[in-house]
Amino acid sequence: MTVFGVALKATRYHWRTHLPAMAFVALATAIVTGALAVQTSIRSDLYASLVTPLGRVNQAFVSNGTFRAELAGSKEVAALSLNATASSSDSRTSFPATIWGLGPESANLWSDYQPLFGGQARVAESLRKQLNLTVGSRLFLRVPVPNAAPLTSVFGRRMASESTVEVSVDVASFLPSQGMGDFSLTPKLGGRPLVIIDREWLSQQLKIGGQANVILSESTDLAKTLSAKLNLADHGIRLSSRPGEMTVRSNHVLLTPKQVTACEVAAQKRGAKTQNTLVALAEEVRIGGRHISYAMVAGRPSKEPGNRRISLNEWAALQLGASVGDKVDVTLLVPKSDGTYRHPTIHGSLAGIVAMKGDGANPNLVPTLSGMTDSQHMSGWSTPFPIDLTRITPSDEDYWKRYQAAPKVFVDSEITQLAWGAGDSVSSVSVTGCTETEFAEALLQVLKPEDSGLSVIRARDNALLAAMGSSDLAGLILGLSSFLILSALAIAGSLLVLNFQSRARDLKLMSYVGLSPKTIFGLLAYEALFAAMTGAIVGTPGGALLAKACLVLLARWQAIPSTLGNVAILLTVKDVVIGLTTSVVCALGAVLIYARPLFSRRGIRRPRPPKPFGSPLGTVSGLLIKSIRQRPLRMLSVAMIVATSTAVLGIAAGSYSNADTSGTGGIRLQVETTLPVAIDWTTVQGRKQLHFDLADEGAFEGIVVYSLLRSPGTDVSCLNPAKPTAPRISAIGADFIHASLFASTDNQGKSAWPQLLGTPTPGSAISAIGDGDTLEWILGTGVGQTLDTQLSNGTNAKLSFAGATHGSFLAGDLLVSKGSFHQLFPDIEAPSLFLVKTPESKQQALSLALARNLSDYGVTIRSTTDILSSLRGVFNAYISIFIVFGVMGLILGVCGASLSAARNALERQAEFALMLAVGLPRSRVRYLMIAETQLGVLLGTSVGLILSVFVALAERASISWLGLLVAAVAIVLTSTISCIAVSALILRRGILGALRSE
Amino acid sequence: MNLRIEQLSKSFGNRVVLDGLNLTVERGEAIAIVGPSGSGKSTLLNILGSLEKPDSGKVVLGEVVVNELTKHLLEAFRSRSVGFVFQEHLLLPYLSALDNVLLPCLGHPETTPIESARSLLDRVGLTERANDFPSTLSGGERQRVALARALIHEPLMILADEPTGSLDHERAVELVDLLLSEAKMQNRIVIMVTHNLDLAHRLDRTLILTNGQLTLEGG
Ligand SMILES: Nc1ncnc2c1ncn2[C@@H]1O[C@H](COP(=O)(O)OP(=O)(O)OP(=O)(O)O)[C@@H](O)[C@H]1O
Ligand SMILES: [Mg+2]
């Protein structure tokens, strides 16, 4: 016979009386465990979607262009990853997809990797559904050609049909989701579906055989292993030598500014000199009545602005019969945003004639322009711009045969820059004064990978971080329900002690037979522990149910992606232990507090004799005050629970976000494309160039479009349950800034938009604007603060938040100016996000027209009100949970109130019996029994109301006065009814019994 | 070895309950205390059992001055030297008869005297009922279990406050005889409070408590 054993027997004997207490402990346990289970389950699902698909991949080495596939070591996998659009033979629309060209060595990284033959593809499940594919289906992929000329330059191929290659593949099998099918370097849920094909075959289709743009590796220090192996070709740099000089060119048409600087530094090291060139194409060079057509022009920087001195090579001078000092007209081809070309003519004077050697006949000054420099004949040119082949003469062809693309005209690079858009571009650097090997060695030493757009993405680290989830759901639920958990446990504790008190005789007996207070306390503590444990254990599976209900509701209310609603609930040992311990420890704590009056320092307290009650003829209110003064905590605890839950309800109800459309900024449609659209489809001319259907023209009348450049990266809004590791960044133009579509204020209350306009100095923080809630809750930053973050291209950026928008549908993006964006993502030149204002009547027609005509670009169109309502849905879902918890709190509050009334009545039944016996009316006695508790409820309700109004005013939220009133009346009414019911029960049974036993 | 009470006084507020009371009881002696309601019989037993402290005076059991013991020793004294039997047969409903007898040993699991508990049940005639629960025992049986419980520590002194109050005459006589035999066979002091003079007369002496003083019946 041990204390433990006796307590166990006591618990078993009294289990019925402990049932209510156990139920409250079970409720608290269910909430705690459920909250933790929600978090764990979401995290494990995120892990399965974000981390598992990585296989053994740890890091990835990526390039804006391409590098040699053999750069990959034996344990690494060279890959070609490209955004593309996919369509099937019987689908009229195409869907976005990400192509991964992989080789058989990928089996090192994914144990379930299945090697593919050329022309075969493994396709993600999601694409199978979209395109209704089966094994053996033919899939058409539109893949952009890597290393192409900048889209916005004269050599840029802006039509999707020109800038992409269509490859067709046969579907060999499908990729499971939460496996390789969800593979992505930037952790992203519901990203573009994957299509895996053989890399070598793909590179041949794209005419870049042996090239790759990603190396996937198990290594955690890929930067170190690879940077030692990089050669100039991997940097996308090509050295070509001719007697007496050499030329540095980029495989990606233009050298990056950092590459140009590196060339200068390397040349300086070797005591050599450099000369930068930017080429352009002259449609015509004319002197007097004679002209030549389609001549390459080399632009050289001079320090004088407006320099119009022009040189010709000897061949051109001969053709034009030119002599120094003649007036020369050079007509250039300059692209316009609508897809057409300007033909500006530069008037200059002939400053010199260059001999047909060295610069005068150097085709190496011109970068590889596919369709032109790789053509055998000029008449075989395939150019992105319109060309009149009849203007090409036999002597032009002769020149092409001897000197290929060697520039015939030399001007200031200010002039050739016109053909490339704004900036300071360089297409080649000539180096004189050292040997090729000397220079190559020096250049390789100076060049850093990031100078050439090469970087390492820590894919696994990012995925692990993202899988932690964007918001602390467990914290949120626990925070919302903490008062509920605590009051449930407090009620449980007080119920347990109430049970002990009703067994005062047993306690007295124990002390009479000589048990020490310690032993008696031990017995009670064990009994409380057993009851609490039982409740907690019963509550644990309830936690799983609650978690499931939470997820299903959150998914139904669209606060989390619907797939998360189907997630299997995970109860980890850790969560269960935390849930059990929290509730058991808190319940025992409550028991300790409530049981204190049972024990005195000297041992068990004898039941106190009822205090003298005063005259029954005294005022009833006087009696009430006396009894409250005796036990103030009892009334206050009821008041506290009721106040908190009333406030929670009041605040939550006022925070519901209703169908407010100011967040659209007047914009109706959000149009996203997979491939950037370099031709401005918002103009009539642009649409013509893009071959839009003429019949659709009507739909485009009266529209206003803001075109945004957009980086890959993750949605930062609350719609994304994964933690964003590389935020998606969009670039807005001056039109957007001036339109003031959304209010965004800085900390001084001034509009923050103009702050984006200034030109950013390289290296300093970049001004950005984001959604206020996103900044605060997801990115953990705010207006006036800076955020260091990795970008989707593997580089790092420092963003400084000039202001925040509130309730805008653009919450998923961080907005920067186009100038800043160019610094962050130099290779993204054309917009892929379009915000369209259109009359409501045309919205439907416009959507259809855009879906049809932009289909090659992989277009997705959503109405901004849809986006807003899904964003608001998240917010409202949390509010709903808030309200559910508030209501549960109120139920508990009412339970607590009637319990308190019951205790009051039970403890003082002798008093009340006496009062009845001396003839006080029953109603009076009843009033006395419940007045104390009701006072607590009233006090709690008023404090709660005042609190919620105060918070609503401070937050400038709308107040639902009617709602508050209804809630308050409901609380007071239910608690009154329940108290009356409880006291009536006691009045009928207890008091008469008490009277008899007196 | 005897119980000596010297000049014991106790009052509640200005109401004097015990007023310089003296009494000596030898071991093996069983005495009965009678007196009107409210005369202080229970108060006297409580003081003897050290549940209550006297205002003045001494309670000496053998060599021990009970009312001068420290708190810690007092507890030990109470559980080792005194056995209580109450009017209501207070048993814990969730413990068997045997476990109820063993209750005073709770907290000292290493020395649980199961065998002596069985022999005590034997002594009170409940050998067969050791594993039965209080709800299945009659009032007299319960009171005998309570007596066995009072005896578990082999106390020097048994204090019984109206132990027969809820029993019929036959059962009451049985119980009083049991108490008497405890005094005689085991050489204990038995002090029993009762309203029933017939029962009181079965014991060695009958004392009347009035005005805070004990007087011998008929004395
Ligand atoms: N804790 C206490 N506080 C105040 N007065 C008390 C207390 N305990 C007992 N009394 C008073 O002391 C007096 C003696 O009480 P006690 O219980 O000893 O009487 P009793 O002789 O046992 O009576 P009964 O035969 O009715 O059981 C009574 O008048 C009682 O009111
Ligand atoms: Mg009494």
Short mmCIF file of N, CA and C and ligand atoms in Angstrom, two decimals, chain B residues 12 15 17 36-43 162 195, ligand 1:
data_model
loop_
_atom_site.label_atom_id
_atom_site.label_comp_id
_atom_site.label_asym_id
_atom_site.label_seq_id
_atom_site.Cartn_x
_atom_site.Cartn_y
_atom_site.Cartn_z
N PHE B 12 -12.75 28.59 24.93
CA PHE B 12 -12.94 29.17 23.59
C PHE B 12 -13.51 30.55 23.79
N ARG B 15 -15.56 31.52 26.94
CA ARG B 15 -16.31 30.35 27.39
C ARG B 15 -15.32 29.28 27.87
N VAL B 17 -14.24 25.79 28.95
CA VAL B 17 -14.74 24.43 28.69
C VAL B 17 -14.09 23.45 29.68
N PRO B 36 -23.13 16.12 29.83
CA PRO B 36 -24.08 16.75 28.92
C PRO B 36 -23.43 17.23 27.63
N SER B 37 -24.28 17.40 26.66
CA SER B 37 -23.76 17.90 25.38
C SER B 37 -23.13 19.27 25.56
N GLY B 38 -22.01 19.49 24.95
CA GLY B 38 -21.33 20.79 25.03
C GLY B 38 -20.50 20.92 26.28
N SER B 39 -20.37 19.85 27.03
CA SER B 39 -19.61 19.97 28.27
C SER B 39 -18.10 19.89 28.03
N GLY B 40 -17.68 19.47 26.89
CA GLY B 40 -16.25 19.50 26.57
C GLY B 40 -15.63 18.13 26.48
N LYS B 41 -16.42 17.08 26.29
CA LYS B 41 -15.88 15.72 26.22
C LYS B 41 -14.98 15.57 24.99
N SER B 42 -15.50 16.00 23.86
CA SER B 42 -14.70 15.89 22.63
C SER B 42 -13.46 16.75 22.74
N THR B 43 -13.62 17.92 23.34
CA THR B 43 -12.46 18.81 23.48
C THR B 43 -11.37 18.11 24.29
N GLU B 162 -17.74 8.61 21.34
CA GLU B 162 -19.06 8.08 21.01
C GLU B 162 -18.99 7.02 19.93
N HIS B 195 -22.80 8.53 25.70
CA HIS B 195 -23.99 9.04 26.38
C HIS B 195 -24.75 7.91 27.06
N1 LIG C 1 -13.20 25.23 17.72
C1 LIG C 1 -14.10 25.74 18.60
N2 LIG C 1 -14.31 27.06 18.65
C2 LIG C 1 -15.20 27.58 19.56
N3 LIG C 1 -15.89 26.86 20.40
C3 LIG C 1 -15.72 25.52 20.40
C4 LIG C 1 -14.81 24.88 19.50
N4 LIG C 1 -14.85 23.54 19.72
C5 LIG C 1 -15.76 23.36 20.75
N5 LIG C 1 -16.27 24.55 21.13
C6 LIG C 1 -17.19 24.75 22.19
O1 LIG C 1 -16.73 24.09 23.34
C7 LIG C 1 -17.76 23.47 24.01
C8 LIG C 1 -17.46 22.02 24.15
O2 LIG C 1 -17.56 21.37 22.97
P1 LIG C 1 -17.36 19.80 22.74
O3 LIG C 1 -17.45 19.48 21.30
O4 LIG C 1 -16.14 19.41 23.44
O5 LIG C 1 -18.66 19.29 23.52
P2 LIG C 1 -19.12 17.79 23.76
O6 LIG C 1 -19.10 17.59 25.20
O7 LIG C 1 -18.31 16.89 22.93
O8 LIG C 1 -20.62 17.85 23.27
P3 LIG C 1 -21.45 16.72 22.53
O9 LIG C 1 -21.87 15.69 23.53
O10 LIG C 1 -22.62 17.45 22.01
O11 LIG C 1 -20.58 16.14 21.45
C9 LIG C 1 -19.02 23.65 23.24
O12 LIG C 1 -19.82 24.64 23.86
C10 LIG C 1 -18.54 24.13 21.89
O13 LIG C 1 -19.41 25.10 21.42
#
